[in-house]
Short mmCIF file of C-alpha atoms in Angstrom, two decimals:
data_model
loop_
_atom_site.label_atom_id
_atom_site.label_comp_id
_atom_site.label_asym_id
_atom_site.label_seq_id
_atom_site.Cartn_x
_atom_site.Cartn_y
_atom_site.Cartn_z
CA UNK A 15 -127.40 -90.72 127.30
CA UNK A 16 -125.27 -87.73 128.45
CA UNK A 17 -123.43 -85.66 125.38
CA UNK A 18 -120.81 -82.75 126.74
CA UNK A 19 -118.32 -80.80 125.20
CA UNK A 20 -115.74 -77.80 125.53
CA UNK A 21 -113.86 -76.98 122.66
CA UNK A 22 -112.27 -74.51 120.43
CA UNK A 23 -113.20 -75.53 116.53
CA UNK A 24 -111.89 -73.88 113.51
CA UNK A 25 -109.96 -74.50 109.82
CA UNK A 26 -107.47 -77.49 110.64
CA UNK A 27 -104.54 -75.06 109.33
CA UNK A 28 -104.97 -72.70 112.09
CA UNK A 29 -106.05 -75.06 115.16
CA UNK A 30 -102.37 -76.79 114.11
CA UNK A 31 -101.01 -73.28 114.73
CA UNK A 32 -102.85 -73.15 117.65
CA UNK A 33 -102.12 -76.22 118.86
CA UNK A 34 -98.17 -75.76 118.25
CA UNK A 35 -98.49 -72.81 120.64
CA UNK A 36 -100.13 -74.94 123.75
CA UNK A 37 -98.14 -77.72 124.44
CA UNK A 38 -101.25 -79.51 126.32
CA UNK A 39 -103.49 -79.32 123.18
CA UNK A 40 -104.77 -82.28 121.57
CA UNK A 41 -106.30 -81.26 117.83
CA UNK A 42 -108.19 -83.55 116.55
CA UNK A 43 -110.30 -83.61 113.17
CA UNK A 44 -113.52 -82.84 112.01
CA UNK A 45 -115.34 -83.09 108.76
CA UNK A 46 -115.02 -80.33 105.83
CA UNK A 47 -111.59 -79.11 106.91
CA UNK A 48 -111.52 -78.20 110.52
CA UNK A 49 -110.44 -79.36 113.58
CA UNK A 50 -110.92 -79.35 117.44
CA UNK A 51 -109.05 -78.40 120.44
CA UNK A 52 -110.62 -80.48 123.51
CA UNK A 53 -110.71 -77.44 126.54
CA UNK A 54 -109.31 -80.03 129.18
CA UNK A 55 -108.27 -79.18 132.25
CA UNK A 56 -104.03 -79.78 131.40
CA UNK A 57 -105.08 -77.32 128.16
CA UNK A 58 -106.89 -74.61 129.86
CA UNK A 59 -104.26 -74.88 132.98
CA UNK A 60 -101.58 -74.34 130.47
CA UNK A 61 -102.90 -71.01 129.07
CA UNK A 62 -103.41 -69.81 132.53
CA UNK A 63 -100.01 -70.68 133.70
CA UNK A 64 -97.61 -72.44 130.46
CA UNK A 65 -96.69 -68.87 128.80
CA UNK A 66 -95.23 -66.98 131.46
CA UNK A 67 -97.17 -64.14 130.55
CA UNK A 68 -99.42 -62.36 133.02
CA UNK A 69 -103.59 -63.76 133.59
CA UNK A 70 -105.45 -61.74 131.72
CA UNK A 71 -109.28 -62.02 132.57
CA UNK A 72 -111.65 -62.88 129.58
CA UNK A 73 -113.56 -59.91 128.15
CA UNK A 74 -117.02 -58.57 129.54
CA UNK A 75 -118.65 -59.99 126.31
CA UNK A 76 -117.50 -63.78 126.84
CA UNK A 77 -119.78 -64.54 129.59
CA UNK A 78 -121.30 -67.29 130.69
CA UNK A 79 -118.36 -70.06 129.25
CA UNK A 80 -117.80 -72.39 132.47
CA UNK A 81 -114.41 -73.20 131.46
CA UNK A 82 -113.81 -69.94 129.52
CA UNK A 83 -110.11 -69.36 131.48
CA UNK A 84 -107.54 -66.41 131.79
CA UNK A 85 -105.99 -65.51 128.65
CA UNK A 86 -108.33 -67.46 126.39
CA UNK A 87 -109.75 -64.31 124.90
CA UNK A 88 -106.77 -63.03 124.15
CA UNK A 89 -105.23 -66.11 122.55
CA UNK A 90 -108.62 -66.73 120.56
CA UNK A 91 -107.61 -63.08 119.18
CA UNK A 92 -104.70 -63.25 118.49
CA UNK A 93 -105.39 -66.56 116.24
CA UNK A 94 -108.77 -65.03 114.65
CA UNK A 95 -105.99 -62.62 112.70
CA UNK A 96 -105.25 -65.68 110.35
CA UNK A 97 -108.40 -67.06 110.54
CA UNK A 98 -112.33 -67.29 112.15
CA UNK A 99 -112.23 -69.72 115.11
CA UNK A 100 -114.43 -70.80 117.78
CA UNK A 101 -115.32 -71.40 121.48
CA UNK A 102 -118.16 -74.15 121.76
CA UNK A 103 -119.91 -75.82 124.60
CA UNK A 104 -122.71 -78.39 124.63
CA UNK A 105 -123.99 -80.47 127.88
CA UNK A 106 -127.26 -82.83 127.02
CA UNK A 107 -128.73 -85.24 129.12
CA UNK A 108 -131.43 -87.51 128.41
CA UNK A 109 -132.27 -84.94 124.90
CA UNK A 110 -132.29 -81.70 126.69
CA UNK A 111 -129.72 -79.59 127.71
CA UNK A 112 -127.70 -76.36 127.13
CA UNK A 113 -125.32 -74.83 124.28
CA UNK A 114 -123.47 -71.60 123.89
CA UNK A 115 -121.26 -70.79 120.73
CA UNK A 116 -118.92 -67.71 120.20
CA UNK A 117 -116.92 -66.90 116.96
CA UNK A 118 -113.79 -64.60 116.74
CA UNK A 119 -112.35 -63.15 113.53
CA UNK A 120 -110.58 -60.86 112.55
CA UNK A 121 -108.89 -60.20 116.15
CA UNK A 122 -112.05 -59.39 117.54
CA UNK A 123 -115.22 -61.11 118.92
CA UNK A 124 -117.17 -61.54 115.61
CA UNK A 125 -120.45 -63.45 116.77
CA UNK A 126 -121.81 -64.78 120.07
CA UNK A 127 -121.62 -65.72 122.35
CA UNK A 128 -124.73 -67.67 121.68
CA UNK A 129 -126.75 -69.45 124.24
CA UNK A 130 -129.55 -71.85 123.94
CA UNK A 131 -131.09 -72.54 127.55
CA UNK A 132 -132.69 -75.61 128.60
CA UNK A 133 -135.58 -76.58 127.34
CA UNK A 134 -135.51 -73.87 124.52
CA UNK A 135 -136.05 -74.27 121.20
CA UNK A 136 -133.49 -73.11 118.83
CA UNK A 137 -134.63 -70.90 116.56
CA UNK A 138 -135.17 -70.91 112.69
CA UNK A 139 -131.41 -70.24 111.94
CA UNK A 140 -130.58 -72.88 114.32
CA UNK A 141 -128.86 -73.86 117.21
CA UNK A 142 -125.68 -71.49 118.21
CA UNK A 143 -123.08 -74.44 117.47
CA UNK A 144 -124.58 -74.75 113.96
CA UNK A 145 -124.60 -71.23 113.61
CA UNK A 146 -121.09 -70.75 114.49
CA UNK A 147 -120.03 -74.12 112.05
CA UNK A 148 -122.23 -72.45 109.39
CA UNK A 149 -119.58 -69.29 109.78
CA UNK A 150 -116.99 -71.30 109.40
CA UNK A 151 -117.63 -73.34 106.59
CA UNK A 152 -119.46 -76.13 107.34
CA UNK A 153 -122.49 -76.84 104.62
CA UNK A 154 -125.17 -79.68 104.69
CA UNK A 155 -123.85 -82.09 102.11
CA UNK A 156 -126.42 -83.70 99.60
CA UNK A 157 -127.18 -87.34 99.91
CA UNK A 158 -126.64 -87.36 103.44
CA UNK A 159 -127.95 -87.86 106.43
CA UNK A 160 -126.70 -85.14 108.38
CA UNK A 161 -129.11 -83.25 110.71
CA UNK A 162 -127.48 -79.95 110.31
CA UNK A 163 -124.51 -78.52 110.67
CA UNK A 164 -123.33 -80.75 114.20
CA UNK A 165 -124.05 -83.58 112.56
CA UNK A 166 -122.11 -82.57 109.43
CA UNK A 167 -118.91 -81.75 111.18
CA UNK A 168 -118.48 -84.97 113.04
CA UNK A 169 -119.43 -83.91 116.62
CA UNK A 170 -121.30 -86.58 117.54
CA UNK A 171 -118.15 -88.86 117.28
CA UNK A 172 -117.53 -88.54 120.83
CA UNK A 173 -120.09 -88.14 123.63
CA UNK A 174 -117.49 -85.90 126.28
CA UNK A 175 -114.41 -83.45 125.88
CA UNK A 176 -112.27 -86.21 127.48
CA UNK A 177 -113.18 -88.72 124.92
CA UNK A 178 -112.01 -86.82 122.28
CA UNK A 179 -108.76 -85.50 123.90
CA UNK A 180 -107.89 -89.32 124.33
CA UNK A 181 -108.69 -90.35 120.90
CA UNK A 182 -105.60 -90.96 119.10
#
């Protein structure tokens, strides 16, 4: 089984702001208070082109994103002011695959990005998409059986970006 996904994640409150800025976005909700943004194609094509203001190119520091488009750095920003928010990505086939995890706050690139290569193991303080849920918020709940802190948000609801853009 495949698993992929491109998304921004943060508090639910400030993903709706987000969202109400990009008319393409499609939020949808996680566990313990936050929310996604699904990085489709109609929402990354809209902060290239939707605002009218000039493409600006993402920051030295953001590297390695495949979908990471014009602009997106200085949206994600802009939005960190009221609260931490992140980029994630995730693409697994057949148990192994790739992940990379950045976290703004406070205007500025706070964390990240962090990449986990094929094949590697993640390291003691986990993988970066945990580590980047575990800065914003997300804890391993008692009495459950949540894996860590991907499992405890609800990303594994949906296997691909699309699927959860299309999820009503």
């Amino acid at each position: 089984m495949s698993y992929e996904l491109q998304a921004l994640i943060g508090p639910a409150e400030l993903v709706a702001v987000a969202a109400a800025e990009v008319s393409a976005a499609r939020p949808r909700p996680l566990a313990q208070g936050l929310a996604l943004i699904p990085a489709t194609p109609e929402f990354l094509a809209a902060l290239r082109f939707g605002d009218g203001e000039p493409v600006i190119p993402a920051a030295p520091g953001v590297t390695g994103f495949g979908w990471f488009s014009d602009g997106l750095e200085r949206r994600l920003a802009a939005w960190s002011k009221a609260g931490p928010i992140a980029c994630v990505e995730a693409d697994y086939f057949g148990g192994t695959g790739t992940q990379r995890a950045a976290l703004w706050a406070d205007g500025r690139l706070a964390l990240g990005p962090l990449t986990s290569a094929e094949l590697e193991p993640f390291p003691p303080e986990g993988s970066p998409i945990s580590r980047v849920l575990r800065r914003l918020g997300v804890r391993l709940p008692a009495g459950t059986d949540a894996y860590d802190e991907f499992d405890a948000a609800g990303l594994g609801a949906h296997r691909t970006t699309t699927s959860w853009a299309s999820t009503p």
